[in-house]
Coordinates of C-alpha atoms and ligand atoms in Angstrom, one line a residue:
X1 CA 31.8 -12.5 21.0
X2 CA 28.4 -14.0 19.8
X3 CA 27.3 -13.6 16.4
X4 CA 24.4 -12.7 14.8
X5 CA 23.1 -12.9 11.3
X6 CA 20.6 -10.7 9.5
X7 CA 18.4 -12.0 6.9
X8 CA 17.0 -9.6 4.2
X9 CA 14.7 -10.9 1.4
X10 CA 14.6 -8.1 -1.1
X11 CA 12.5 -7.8 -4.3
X12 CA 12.5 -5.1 -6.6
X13 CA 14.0 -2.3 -4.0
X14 CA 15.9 -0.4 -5.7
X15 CA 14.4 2.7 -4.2
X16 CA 14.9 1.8 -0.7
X17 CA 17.9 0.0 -0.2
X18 CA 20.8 2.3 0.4
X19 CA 18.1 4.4 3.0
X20 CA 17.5 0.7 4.5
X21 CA 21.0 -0.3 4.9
X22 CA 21.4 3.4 6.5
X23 CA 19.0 3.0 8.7
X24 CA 20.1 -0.6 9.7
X25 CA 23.8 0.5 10.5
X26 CA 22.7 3.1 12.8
X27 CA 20.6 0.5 14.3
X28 CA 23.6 -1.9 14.8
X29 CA 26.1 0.7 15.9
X30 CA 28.0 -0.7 18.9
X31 CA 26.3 -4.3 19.0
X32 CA 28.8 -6.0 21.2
X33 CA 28.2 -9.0 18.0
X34 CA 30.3 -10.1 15.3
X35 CA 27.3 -9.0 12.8
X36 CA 27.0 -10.4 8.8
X37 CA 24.1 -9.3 7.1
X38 CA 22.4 -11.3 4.4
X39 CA 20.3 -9.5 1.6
X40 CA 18.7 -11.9 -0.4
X41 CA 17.8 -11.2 -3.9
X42 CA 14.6 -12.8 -4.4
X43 CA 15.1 -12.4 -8.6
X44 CA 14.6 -8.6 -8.5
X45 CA 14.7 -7.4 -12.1
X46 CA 15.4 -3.7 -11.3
X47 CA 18.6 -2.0 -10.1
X48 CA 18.6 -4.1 -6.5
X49 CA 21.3 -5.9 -8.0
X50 CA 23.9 -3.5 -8.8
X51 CA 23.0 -1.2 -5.5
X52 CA 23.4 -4.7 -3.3
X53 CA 26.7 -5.1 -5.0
X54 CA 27.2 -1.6 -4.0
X55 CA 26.6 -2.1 -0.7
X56 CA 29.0 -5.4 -0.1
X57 CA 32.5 -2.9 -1.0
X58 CA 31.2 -0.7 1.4
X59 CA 30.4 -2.8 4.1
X60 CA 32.0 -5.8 4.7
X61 CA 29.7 -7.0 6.7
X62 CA 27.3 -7.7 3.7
X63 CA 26.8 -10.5 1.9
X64 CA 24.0 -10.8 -1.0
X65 CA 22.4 -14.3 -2.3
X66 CA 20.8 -13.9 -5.4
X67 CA 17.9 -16.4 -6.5
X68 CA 17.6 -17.2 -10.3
X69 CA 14.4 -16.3 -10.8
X70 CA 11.6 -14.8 -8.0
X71 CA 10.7 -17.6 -5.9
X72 CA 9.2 -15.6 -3.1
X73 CA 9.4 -13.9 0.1
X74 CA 9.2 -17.3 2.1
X75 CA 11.6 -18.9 0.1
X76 CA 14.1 -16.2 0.4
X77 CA 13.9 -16.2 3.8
X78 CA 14.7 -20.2 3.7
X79 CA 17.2 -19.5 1.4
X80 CA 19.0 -17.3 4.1
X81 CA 18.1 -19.7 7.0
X82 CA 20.1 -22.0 5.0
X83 CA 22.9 -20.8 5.2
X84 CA 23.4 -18.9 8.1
X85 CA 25.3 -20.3 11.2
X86 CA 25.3 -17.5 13.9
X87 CA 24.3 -17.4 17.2
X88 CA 21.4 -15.6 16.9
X89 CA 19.5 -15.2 13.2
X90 CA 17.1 -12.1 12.8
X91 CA 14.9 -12.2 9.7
X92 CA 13.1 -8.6 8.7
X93 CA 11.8 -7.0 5.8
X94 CA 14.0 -4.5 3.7
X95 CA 11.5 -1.8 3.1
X96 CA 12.0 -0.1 6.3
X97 CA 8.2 -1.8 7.9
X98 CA 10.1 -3.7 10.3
X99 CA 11.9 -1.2 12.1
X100 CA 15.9 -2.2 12.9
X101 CA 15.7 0.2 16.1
X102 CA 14.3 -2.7 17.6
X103 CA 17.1 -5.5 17.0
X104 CA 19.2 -4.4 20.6
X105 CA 16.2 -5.1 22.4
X106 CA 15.5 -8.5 20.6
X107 CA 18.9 -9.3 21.4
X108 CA 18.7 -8.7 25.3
X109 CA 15.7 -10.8 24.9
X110 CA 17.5 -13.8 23.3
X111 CA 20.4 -13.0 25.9
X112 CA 17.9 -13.5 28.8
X113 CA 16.9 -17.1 27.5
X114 CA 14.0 -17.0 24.8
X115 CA 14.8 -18.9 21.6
X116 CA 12.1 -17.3 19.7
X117 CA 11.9 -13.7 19.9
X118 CA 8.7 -12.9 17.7
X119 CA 7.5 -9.3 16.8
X120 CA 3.0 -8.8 16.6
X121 CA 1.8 -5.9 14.7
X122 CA 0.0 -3.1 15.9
X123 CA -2.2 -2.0 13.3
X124 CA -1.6 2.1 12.9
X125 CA -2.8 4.4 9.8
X126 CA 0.2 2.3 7.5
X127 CA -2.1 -0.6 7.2
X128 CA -4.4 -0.4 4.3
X129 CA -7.5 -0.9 5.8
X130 CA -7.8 -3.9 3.6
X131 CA -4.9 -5.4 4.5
X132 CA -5.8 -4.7 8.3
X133 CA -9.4 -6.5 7.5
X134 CA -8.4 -9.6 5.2
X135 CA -5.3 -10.1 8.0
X136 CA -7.4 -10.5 11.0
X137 CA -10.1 -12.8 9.1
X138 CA -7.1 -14.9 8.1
X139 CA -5.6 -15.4 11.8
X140 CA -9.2 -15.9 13.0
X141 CA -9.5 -18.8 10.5
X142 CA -6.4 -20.7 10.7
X143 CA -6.4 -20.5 14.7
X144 CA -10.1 -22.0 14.6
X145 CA -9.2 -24.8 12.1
X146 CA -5.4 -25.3 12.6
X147 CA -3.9 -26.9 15.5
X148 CA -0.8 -24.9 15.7
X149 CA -1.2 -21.3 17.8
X150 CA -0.4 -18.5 15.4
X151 CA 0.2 -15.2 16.9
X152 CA -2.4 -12.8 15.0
X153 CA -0.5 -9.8 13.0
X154 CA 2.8 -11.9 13.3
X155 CA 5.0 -10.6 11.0
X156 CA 8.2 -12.4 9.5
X157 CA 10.0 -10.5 11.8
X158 CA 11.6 -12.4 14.4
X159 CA 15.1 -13.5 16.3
X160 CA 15.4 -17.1 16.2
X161 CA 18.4 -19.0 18.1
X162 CA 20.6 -21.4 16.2
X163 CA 18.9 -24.4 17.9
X164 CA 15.6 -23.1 16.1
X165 CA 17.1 -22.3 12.5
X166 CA 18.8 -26.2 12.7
X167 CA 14.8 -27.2 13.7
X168 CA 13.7 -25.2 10.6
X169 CA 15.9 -26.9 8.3
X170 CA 14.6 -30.4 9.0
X171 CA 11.8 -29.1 7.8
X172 CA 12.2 -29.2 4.1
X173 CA 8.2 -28.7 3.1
X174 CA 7.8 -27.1 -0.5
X175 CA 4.7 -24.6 1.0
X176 CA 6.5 -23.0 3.3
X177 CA 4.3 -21.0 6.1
X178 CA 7.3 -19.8 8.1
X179 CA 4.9 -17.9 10.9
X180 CA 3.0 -21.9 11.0
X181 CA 6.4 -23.4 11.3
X182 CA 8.1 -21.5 14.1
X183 CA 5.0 -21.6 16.2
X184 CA 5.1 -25.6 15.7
X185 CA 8.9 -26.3 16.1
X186 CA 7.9 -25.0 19.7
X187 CA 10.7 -23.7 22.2
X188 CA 10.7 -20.8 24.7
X189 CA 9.3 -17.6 22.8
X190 CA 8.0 -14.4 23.8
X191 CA 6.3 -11.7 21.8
X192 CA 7.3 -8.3 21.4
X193 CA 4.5 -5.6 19.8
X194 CA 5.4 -3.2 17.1
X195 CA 4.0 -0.3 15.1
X196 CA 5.1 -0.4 11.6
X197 CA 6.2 2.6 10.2
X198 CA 5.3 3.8 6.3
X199 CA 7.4 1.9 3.6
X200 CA 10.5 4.1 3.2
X201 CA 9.9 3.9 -0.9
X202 CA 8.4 1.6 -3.4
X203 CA 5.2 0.2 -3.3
X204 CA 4.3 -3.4 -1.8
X205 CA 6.0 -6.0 -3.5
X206 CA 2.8 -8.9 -2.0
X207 CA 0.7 -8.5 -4.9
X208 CA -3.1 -9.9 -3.8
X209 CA -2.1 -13.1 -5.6
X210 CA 0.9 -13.8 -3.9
X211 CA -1.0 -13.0 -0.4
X212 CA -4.3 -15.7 -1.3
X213 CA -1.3 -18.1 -2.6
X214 CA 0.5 -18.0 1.3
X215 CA -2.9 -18.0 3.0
X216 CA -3.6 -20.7 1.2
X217 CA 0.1 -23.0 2.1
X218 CA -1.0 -21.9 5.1
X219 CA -4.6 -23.4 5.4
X220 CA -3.8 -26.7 3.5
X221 CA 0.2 -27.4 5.2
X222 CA -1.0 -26.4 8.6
X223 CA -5.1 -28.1 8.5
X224 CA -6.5 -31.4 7.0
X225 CA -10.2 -29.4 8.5
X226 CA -10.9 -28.8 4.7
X227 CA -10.7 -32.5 4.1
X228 CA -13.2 -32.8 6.8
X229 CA -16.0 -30.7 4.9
X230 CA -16.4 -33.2 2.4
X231 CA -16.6 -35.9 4.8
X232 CA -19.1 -34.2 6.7
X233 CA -21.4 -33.2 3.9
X234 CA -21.2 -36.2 3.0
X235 CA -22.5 -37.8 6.0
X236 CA -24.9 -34.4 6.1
X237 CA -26.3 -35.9 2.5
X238 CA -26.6 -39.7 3.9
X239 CA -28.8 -38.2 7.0
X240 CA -30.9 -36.2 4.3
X241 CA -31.1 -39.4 1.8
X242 CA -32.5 -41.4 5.2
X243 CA -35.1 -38.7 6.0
X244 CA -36.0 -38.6 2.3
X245 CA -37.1 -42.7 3.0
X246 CA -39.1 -42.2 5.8
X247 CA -40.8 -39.5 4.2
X248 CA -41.6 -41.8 1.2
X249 CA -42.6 -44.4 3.6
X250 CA -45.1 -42.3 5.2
X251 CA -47.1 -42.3 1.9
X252 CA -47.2 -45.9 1.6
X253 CA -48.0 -46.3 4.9
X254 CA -51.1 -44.0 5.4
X255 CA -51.8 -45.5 1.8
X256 CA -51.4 -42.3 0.4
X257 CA -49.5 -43.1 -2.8
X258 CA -51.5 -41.3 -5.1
X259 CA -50.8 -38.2 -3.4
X260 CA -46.9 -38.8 -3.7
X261 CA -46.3 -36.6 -7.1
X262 CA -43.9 -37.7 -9.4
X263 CA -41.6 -34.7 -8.6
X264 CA -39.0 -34.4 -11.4
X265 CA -38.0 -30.6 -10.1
X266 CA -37.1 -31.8 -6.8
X267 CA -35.2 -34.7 -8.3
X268 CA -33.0 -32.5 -9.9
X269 CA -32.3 -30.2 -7.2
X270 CA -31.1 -33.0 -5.1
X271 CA -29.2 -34.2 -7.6
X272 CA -27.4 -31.0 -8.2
X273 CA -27.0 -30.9 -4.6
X274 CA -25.6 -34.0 -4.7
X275 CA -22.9 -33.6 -7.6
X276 CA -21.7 -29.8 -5.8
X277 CA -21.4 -31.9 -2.9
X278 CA -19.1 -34.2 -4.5
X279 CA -17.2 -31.8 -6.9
X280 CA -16.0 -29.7 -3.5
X281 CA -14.8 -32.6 -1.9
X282 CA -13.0 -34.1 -4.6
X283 CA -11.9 -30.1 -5.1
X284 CA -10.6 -30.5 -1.6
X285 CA -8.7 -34.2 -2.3
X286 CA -7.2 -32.7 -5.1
X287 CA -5.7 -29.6 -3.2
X288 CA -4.1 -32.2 -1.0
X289 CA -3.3 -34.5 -3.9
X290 CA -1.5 -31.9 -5.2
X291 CA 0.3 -30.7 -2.2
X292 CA 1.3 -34.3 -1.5
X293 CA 2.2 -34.6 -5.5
X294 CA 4.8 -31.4 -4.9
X295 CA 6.3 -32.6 -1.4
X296 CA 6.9 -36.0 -3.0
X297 CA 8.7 -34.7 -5.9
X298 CA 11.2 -32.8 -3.3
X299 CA 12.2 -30.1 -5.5
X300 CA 14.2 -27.7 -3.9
X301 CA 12.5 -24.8 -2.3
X302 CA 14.9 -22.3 -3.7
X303 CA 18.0 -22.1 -6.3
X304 CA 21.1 -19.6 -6.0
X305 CA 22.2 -18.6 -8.7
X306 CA 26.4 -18.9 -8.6
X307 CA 28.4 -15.5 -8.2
X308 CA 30.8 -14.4 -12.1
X309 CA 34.0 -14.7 -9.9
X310 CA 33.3 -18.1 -7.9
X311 CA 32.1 -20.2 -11.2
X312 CA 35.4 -18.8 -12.9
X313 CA 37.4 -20.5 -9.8
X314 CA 34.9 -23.9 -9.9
X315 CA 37.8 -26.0 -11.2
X316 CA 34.6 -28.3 -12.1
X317 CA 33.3 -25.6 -14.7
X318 CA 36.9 -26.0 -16.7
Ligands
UDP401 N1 9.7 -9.8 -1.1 C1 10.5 -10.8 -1.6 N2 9.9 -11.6 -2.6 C2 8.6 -11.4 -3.1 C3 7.9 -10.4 -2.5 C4 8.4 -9.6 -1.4 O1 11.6 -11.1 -1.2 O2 8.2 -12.1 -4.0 C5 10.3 -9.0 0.0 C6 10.2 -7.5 -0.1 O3 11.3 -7.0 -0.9 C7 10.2 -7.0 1.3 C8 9.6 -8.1 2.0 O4 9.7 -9.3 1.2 O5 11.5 -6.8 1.8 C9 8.1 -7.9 2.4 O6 7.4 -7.5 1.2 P1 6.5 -6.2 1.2 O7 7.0 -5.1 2.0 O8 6.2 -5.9 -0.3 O9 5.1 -6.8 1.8 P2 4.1 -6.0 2.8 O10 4.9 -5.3 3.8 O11 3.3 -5.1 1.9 O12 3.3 -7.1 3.3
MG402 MG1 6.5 -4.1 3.6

């Protein structure tokens, strides 16, 4: 039998993870798959914990990773593409958004010969209407500026095949854009549409920092078109410089000098022009500077923190 592994970023669910793992079994009931399912605990510092530990006596097909701190949704979920081996890996969300009913059919898809099985969002009355606004700006912009295809509404929802998860870990980049990187690493992929259901409990875990901070990975890691602004005002301040000189000129020429007025106002207002100009660019070198500062460093994306039972057998630790 093929296998498949689930992958399960949780943070701070306490409130929605035994009706979650419910809803998942039922889901799963009769797979012909050897099935493990991976909750990752993304540093949660309520209950989610105890209630995953819970869960692995009950069901042996669970296994939990626990970070040591919160590093993230898209960490966690490299932290389970890690480690996971299987046949077929499915990633979804453990709040009940991504609905497990759909998994069978994202297997048959997989079983007919697609690599990538992704999932696109049909926006229904469970969207904030801010989140449904801010979204499609943000797909708008980085298909218009990026040169990698994103699906609009994609969600981190998706089947991948084992030949795609060994892709996605040659690509150890610190921003991690997952949605960006399994729409670059290519392969045969097909799209299936989704309306997501109400969070079962619990309120959103992506705070509006942590959404402008993976919009933002995903702008800078996936576009060098921001670099390109300051080159091109730049070059925009040049032409205006030029025009400026043959204005000038025109004075001396028609022997009209007296007329030129010694015009300290617009002086400065070119000059400010000038020094915005060049603070956004070098605003813009820095964000890469930065980027290319983090990637060089390599630090790892994610850390696990070691199980009690497995650091008392580390013969290492005596
Ligand atoms: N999550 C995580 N780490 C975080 C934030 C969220 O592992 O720092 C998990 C969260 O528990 C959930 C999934 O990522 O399973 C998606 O988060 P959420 O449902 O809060 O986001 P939304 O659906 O509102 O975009
Ligand atoms: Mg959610």
């Amino acid at each position: 039998m093929k296998t498949v592994d689930l992958i399960i970023p949780v943070y701070n669910e306490e409130e929605v993870i035994d009706l979650f793992h419910e809803k998942l079994s039922a889901a799963l009931l009769d797979l012909p798959y050897v099935i493990s399912i991976h909750y990752i605990n993304d540093g949660s510092t309520d209950a989610t914990a105890q209630k995953l530990a819970g869960l692995t006596v009950t069901d042996p097909r669970v296994q939990v990773v626990e970070l040591s701190r919160n590093f993230g949704h898209q960490a966690a979920l490299t932290a389970g593409l890690d480690r996971v081996y299987g046949d077929y890996v499915i990633s979804l969300d453990g709040d009940g958004q991504h609905p497990p009913e759909m998994i069978p059919e994202m297997l048959k898809l997989a079983e007919n010969g697609y690599d990538i099985v992704l999932t696109e969002r049909q926006d229904s009355g469970s969207i904030s209407a801010f989140k449904h606004w801010t979204s499609g700006m943000f797909y708008r912009l980085i298909n218009r500026i990026g040169s990698t295809h994103i699906t609009p509404g994609a969600a981190d929802f998706r089947l991948l095949s084992q030949q795609v998860v060994q892709a996605l870990r040659e690509m150890p980049e610190y921003h991690r854009f997952l949605r960006g990187m399994v729409a670059w690493v290519g392969f045969k992929s097909v799209i299936l549409p989704y309306t997501p259901p109400a969070r079962m409990a619990g309120r959103s875990k992506y705070s509006l920092g942590k959404m402008l901070r993976l919009s933002m990975d995903a702008v800078f890691s996936f576009s060098l078109v921001p670099l390109y602004i300051g080159i091109s005002l730049g070059v925009l301040m040049l032409l205006l410089a030029l025009v400026e000189m043959i204005y000038v000129l025109s004075f001396w020429v028609t022997g009209n000098i007296s007329n030129l007025a010694p015009g300290w106002s617009s002086l400065m207002f070119i000059i400010l022009l000038v020094g915005g100009f060049l603070m956004i660019s070098i605003g813009v070198i820095g964000v890469y500077i930065g980027y290319i500062f983090q990637e060089v460093k390599g630090r790892p994306v994610y850390l696990v923190r070691e199980p009690a039972d497995e650091a008392d057998n580390n013969p290492a630790a005596d």
